N, CA and C atoms as an extended XYZ file, in Angstrom:
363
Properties=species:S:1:pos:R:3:atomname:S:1:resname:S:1:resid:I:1 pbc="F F F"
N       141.620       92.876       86.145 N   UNK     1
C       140.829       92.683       87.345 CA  UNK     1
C       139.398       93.142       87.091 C   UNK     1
N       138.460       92.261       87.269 N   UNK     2
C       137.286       92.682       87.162 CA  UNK     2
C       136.830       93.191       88.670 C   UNK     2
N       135.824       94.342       88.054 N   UNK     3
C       135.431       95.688       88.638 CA  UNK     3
C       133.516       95.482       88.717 C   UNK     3
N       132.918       95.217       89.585 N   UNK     4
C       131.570       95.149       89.687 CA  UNK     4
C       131.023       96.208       90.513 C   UNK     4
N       129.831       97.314       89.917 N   UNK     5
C       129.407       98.191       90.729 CA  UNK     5
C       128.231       97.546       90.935 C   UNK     5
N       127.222       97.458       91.520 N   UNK     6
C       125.746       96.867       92.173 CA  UNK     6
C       124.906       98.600       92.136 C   UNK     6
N       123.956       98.955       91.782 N   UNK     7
C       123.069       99.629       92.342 CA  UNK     7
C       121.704       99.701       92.038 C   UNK     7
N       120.523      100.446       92.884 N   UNK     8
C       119.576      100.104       92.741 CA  UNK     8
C       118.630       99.420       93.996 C   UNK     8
N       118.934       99.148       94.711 N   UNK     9
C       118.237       98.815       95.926 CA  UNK     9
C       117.282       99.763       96.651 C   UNK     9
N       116.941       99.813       97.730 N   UNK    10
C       115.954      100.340       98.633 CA  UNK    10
C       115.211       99.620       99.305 C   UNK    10
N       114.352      100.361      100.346 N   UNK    11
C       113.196       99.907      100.561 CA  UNK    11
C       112.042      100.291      100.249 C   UNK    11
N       111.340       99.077      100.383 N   UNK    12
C       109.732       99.021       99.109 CA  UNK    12
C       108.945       98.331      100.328 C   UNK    12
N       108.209       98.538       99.631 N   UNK    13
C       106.962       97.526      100.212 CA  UNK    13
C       106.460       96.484       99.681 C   UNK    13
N       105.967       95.625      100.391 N   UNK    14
C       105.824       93.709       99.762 CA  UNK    14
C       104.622       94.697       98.661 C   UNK    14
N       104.835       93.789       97.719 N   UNK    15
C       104.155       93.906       96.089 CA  UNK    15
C       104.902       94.702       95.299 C   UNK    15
N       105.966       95.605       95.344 N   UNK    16
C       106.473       96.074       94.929 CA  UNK    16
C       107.199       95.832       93.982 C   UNK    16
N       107.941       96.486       93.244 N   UNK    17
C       109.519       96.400       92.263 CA  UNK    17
C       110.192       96.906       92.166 C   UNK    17
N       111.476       96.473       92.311 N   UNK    18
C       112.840       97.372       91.938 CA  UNK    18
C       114.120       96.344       90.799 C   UNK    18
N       114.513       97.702       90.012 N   UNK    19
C       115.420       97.001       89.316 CA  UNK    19
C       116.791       97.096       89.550 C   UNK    19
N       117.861       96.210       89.576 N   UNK    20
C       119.053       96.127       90.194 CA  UNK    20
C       119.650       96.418       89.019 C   UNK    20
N       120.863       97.564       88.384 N   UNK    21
C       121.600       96.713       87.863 CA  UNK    21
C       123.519       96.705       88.175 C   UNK    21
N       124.301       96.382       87.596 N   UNK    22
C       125.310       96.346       87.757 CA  UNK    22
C       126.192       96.163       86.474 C   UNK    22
N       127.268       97.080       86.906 N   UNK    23
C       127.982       97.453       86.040 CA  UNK    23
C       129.301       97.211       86.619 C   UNK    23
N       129.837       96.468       85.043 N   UNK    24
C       130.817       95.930       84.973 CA  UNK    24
C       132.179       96.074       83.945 C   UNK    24
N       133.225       96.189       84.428 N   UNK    25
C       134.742       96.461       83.926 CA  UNK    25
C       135.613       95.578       84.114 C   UNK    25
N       136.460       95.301       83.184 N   UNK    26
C       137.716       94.249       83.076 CA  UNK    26
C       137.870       93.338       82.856 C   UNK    26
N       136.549       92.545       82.072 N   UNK    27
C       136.117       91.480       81.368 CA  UNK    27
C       135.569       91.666       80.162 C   UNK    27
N       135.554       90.694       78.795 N   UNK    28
C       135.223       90.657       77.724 CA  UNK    28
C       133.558       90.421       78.190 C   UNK    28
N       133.236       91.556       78.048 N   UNK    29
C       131.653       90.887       78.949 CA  UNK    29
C       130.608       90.545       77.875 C   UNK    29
N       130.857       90.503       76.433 N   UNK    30
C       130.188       89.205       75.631 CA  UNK    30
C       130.470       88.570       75.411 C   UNK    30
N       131.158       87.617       75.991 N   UNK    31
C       131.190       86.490       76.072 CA  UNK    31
C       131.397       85.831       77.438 C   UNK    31
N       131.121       86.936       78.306 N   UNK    32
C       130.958       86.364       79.953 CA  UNK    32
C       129.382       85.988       80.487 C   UNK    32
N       129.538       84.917       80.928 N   UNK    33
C       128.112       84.810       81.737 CA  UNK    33
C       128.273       85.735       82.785 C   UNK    33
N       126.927       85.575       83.592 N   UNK    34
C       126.541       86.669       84.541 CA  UNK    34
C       125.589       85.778       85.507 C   UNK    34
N       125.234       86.098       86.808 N   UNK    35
C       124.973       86.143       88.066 CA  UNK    35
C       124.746       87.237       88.693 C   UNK    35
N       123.337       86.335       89.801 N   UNK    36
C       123.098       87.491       90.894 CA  UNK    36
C       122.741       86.627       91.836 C   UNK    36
N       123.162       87.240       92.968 N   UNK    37
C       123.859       86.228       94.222 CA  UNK    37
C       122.469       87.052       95.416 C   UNK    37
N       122.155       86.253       96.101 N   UNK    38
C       121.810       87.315       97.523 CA  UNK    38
C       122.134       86.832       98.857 C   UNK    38
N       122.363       87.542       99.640 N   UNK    39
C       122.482       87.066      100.994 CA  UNK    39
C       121.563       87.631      101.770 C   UNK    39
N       120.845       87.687      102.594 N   UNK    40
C       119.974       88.151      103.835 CA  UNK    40
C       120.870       87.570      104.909 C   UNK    40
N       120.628       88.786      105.667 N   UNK    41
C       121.444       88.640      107.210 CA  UNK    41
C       121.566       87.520      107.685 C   UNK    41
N       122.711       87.098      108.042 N   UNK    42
C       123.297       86.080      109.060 CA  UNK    42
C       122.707       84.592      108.303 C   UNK    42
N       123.071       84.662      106.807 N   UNK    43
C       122.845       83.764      106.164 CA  UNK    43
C       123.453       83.402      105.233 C   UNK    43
N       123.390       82.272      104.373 N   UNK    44
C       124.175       82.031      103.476 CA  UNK    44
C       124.051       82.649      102.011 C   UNK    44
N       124.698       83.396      101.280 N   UNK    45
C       124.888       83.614      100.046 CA  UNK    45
C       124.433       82.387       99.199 C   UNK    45
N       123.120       82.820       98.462 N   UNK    46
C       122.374       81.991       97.371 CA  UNK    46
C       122.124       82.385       96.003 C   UNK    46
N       122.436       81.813       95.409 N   UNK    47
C       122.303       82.413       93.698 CA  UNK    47
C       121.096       82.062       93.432 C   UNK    47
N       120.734       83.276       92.729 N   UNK    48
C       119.099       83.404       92.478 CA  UNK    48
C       118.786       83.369       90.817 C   UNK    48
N       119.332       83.953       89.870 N   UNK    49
C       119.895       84.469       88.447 CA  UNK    49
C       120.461       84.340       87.963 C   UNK    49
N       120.717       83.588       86.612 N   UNK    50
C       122.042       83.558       85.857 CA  UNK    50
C       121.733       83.691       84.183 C   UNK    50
N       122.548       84.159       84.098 N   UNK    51
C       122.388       84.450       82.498 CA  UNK    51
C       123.348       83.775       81.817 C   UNK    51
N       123.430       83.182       80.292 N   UNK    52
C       124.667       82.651       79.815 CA  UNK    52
C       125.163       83.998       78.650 C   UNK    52
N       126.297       83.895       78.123 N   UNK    53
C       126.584       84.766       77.349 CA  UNK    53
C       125.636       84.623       76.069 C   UNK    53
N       125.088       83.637       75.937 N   UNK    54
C       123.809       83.776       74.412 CA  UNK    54
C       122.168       84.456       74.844 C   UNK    54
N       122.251       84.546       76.090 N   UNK    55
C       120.882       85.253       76.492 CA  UNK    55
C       119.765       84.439       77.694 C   UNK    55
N       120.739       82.521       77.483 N   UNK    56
C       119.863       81.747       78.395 CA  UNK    56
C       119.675       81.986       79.649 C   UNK    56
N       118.700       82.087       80.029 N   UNK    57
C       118.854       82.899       81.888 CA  UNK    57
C       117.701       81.429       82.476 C   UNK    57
N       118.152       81.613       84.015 N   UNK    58
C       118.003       80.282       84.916 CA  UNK    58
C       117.502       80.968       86.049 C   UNK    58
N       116.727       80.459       86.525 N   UNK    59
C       116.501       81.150       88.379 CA  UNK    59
C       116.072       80.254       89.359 C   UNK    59
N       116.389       80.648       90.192 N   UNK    60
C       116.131       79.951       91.651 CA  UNK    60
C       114.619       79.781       91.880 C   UNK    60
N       113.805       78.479       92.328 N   UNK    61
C       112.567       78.620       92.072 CA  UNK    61
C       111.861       79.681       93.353 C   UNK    61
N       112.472       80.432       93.898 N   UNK    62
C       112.082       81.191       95.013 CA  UNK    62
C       111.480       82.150       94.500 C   UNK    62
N       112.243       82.624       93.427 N   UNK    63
C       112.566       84.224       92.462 CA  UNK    63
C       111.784       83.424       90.850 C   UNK    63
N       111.588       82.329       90.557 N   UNK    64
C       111.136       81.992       89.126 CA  UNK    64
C       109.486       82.601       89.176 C   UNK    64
N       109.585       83.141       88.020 N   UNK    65
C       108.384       84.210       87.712 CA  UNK    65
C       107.670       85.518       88.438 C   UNK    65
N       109.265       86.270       88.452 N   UNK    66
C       108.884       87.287       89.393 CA  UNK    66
C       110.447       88.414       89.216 C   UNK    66
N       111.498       87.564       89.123 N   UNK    67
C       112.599       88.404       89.117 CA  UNK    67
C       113.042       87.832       87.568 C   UNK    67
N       113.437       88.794       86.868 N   UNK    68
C       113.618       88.684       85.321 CA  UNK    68
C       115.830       89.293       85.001 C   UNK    68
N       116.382       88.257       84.863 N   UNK    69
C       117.922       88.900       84.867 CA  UNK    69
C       117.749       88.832       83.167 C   UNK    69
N       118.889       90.147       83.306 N   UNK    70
C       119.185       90.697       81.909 CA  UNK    70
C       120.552       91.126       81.523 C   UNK    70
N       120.737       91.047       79.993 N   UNK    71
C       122.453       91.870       80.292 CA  UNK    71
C       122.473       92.542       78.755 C   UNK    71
N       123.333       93.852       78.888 N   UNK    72
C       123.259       95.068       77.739 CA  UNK    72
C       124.488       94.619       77.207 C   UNK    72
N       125.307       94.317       76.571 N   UNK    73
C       126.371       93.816       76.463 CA  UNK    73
C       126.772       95.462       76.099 C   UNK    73
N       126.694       96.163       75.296 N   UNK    74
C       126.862       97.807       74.812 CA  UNK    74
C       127.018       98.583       75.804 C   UNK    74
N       126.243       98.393       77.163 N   UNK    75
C       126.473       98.989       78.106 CA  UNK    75
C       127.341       98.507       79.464 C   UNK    75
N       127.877       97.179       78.901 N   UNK    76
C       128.446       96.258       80.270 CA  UNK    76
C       127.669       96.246       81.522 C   UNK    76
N       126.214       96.128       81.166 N   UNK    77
C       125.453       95.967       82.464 CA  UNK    77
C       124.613       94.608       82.530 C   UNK    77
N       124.160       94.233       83.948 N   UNK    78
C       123.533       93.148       83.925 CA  UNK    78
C       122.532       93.859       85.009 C   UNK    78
N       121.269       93.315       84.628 N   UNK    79
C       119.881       94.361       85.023 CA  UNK    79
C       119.114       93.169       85.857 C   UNK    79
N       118.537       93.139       87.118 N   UNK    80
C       117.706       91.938       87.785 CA  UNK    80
C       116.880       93.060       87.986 C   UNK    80
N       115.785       92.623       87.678 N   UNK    81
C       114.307       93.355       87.311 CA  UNK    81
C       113.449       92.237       88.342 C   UNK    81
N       113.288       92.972       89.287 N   UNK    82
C       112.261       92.071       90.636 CA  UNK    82
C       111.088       93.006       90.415 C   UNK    82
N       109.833       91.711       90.446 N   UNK    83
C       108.559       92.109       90.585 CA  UNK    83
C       108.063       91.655       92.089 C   UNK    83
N       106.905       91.738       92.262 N   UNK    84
C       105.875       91.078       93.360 CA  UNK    84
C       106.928       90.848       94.435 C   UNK    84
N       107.440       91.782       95.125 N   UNK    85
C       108.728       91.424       95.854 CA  UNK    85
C       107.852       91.106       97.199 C   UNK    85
N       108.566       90.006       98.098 N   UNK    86
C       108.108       89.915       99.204 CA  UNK    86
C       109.246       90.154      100.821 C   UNK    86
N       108.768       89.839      101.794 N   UNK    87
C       109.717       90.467      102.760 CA  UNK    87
C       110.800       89.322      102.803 C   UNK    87
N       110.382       87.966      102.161 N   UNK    88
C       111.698       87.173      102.246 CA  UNK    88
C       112.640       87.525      101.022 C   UNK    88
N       112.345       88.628      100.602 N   UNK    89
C       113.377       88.757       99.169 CA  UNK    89
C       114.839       89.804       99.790 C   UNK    89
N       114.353       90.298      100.768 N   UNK    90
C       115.098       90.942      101.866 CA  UNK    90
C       116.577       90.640      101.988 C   UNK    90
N       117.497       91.162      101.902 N   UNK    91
C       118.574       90.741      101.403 CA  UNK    91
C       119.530       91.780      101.081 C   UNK    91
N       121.364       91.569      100.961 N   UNK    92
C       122.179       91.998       99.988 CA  UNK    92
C       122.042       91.216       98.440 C   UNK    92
N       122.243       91.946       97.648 N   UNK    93
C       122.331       91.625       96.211 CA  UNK    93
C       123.998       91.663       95.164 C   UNK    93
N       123.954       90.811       94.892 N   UNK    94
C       125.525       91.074       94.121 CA  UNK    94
C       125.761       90.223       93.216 C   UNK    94
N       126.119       91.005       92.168 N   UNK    95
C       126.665       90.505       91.347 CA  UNK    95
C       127.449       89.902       90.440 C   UNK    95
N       127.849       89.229       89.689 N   UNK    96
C       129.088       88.507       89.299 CA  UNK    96
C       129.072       88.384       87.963 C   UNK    96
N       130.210       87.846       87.307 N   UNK    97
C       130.320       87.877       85.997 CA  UNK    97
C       131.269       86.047       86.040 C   UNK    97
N       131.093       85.128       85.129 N   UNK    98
C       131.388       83.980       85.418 CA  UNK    98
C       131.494       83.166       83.868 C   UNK    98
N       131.600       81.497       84.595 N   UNK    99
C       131.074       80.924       83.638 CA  UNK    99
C       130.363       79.421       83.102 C   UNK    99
N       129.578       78.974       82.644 N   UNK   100
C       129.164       77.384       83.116 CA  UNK   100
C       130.040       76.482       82.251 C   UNK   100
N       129.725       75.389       83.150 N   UNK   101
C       130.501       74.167       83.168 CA  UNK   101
C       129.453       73.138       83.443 C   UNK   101
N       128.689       72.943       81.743 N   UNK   102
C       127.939       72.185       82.097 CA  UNK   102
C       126.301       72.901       82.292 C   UNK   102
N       125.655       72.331       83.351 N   UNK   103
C       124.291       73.718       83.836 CA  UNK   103
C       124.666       74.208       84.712 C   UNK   103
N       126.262       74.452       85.086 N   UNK   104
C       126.470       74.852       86.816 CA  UNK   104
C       127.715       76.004       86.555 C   UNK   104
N       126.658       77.122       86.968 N   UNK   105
C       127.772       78.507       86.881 CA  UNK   105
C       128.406       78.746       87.791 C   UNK   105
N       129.809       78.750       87.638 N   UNK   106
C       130.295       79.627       88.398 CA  UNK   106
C       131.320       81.150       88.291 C   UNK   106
N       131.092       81.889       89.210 N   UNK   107
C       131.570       83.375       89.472 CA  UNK   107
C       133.036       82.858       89.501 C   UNK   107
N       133.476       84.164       88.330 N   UNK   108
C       135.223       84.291       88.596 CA  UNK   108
C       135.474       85.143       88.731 C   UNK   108
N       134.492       86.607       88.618 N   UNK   109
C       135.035       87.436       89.003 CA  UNK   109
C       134.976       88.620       90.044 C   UNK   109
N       134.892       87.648       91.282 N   UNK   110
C       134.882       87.968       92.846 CA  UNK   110
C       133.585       89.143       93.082 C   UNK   110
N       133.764       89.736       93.895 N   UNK   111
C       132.191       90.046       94.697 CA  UNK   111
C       132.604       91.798       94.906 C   UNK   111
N       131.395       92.021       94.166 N   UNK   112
C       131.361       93.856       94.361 CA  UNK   112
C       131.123       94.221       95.948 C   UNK   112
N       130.184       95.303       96.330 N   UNK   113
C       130.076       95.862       97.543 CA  UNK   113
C       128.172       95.281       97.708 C   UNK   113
N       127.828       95.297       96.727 N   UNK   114
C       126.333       94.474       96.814 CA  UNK   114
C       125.790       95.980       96.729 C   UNK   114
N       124.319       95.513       96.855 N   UNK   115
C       123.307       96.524       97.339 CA  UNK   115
C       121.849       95.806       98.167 C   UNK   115
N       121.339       96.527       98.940 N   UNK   116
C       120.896       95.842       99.965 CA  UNK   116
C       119.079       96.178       99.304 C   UNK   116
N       118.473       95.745       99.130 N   UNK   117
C       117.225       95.762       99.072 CA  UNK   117
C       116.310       95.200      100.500 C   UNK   117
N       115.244       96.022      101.043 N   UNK   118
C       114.576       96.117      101.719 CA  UNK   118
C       113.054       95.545      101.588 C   UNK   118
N       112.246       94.875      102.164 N   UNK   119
C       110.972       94.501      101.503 CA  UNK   119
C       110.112       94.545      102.999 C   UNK   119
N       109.375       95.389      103.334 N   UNK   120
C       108.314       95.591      104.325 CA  UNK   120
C       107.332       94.983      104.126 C   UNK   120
N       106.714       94.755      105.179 N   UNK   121
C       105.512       93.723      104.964 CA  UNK   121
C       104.029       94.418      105.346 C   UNK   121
């Protein structure tokens, strides 16, 4: 059973940065892709980040050139490094561990507790 911890959040202020990362158990996690999901209140869960197990990473053009995903394979972590954050970046954050099919990832291994990042304006 894979095991996802999320941490790293807060609140910041628009221009700001914070780095997310998450740590992960119960998967061969080099050779797992990776994901980072967000939701903001009373909204739909959107994938923003993805990494493949060789290092290729993808982003949502909301977050392209600004949020940077990463993964330690030594440390079973996957790191989302947000810059220039703004108040629509506002949100839960969570992470996943997965895999593509094609250019289209998907999460298999279900949804941690998140962490909530804050962005004031």
């Amino acid at each position: 059973q894979v095991q996802l911890m999320e941490s790293g959040g807060g609140l910041v202020q628009a221009g700001d940065g914070l780095t997310l990362s998450c740590t992960v158990s119960g998967v061969v996690f080099t050779t797992a892709a990776a994901g980072w999901y967000r939701q903001p209140s009373g909204q739909e869960r959107e994938l923003v980040a993805t990494i493949t197990s060789g290092g290729g990473t993808h982003y949502a053009g909301s977050v392209k050139d600004r949020f940077i995903i990463s993964k330690d394979n030594a440390r079973n972590t996957v790191y989302l490094q947000m810059d220039s954050l703004k108040p629509e970046d506002t949100a839960s954050y969570y992470c996943t561990t997965g895999s593509f099919y094609g250019p289209t990832y998907f999460p298999t291994s279900g949804w941690g507790q998140g962490t909530q990042v804050t962005v004031s304006s």
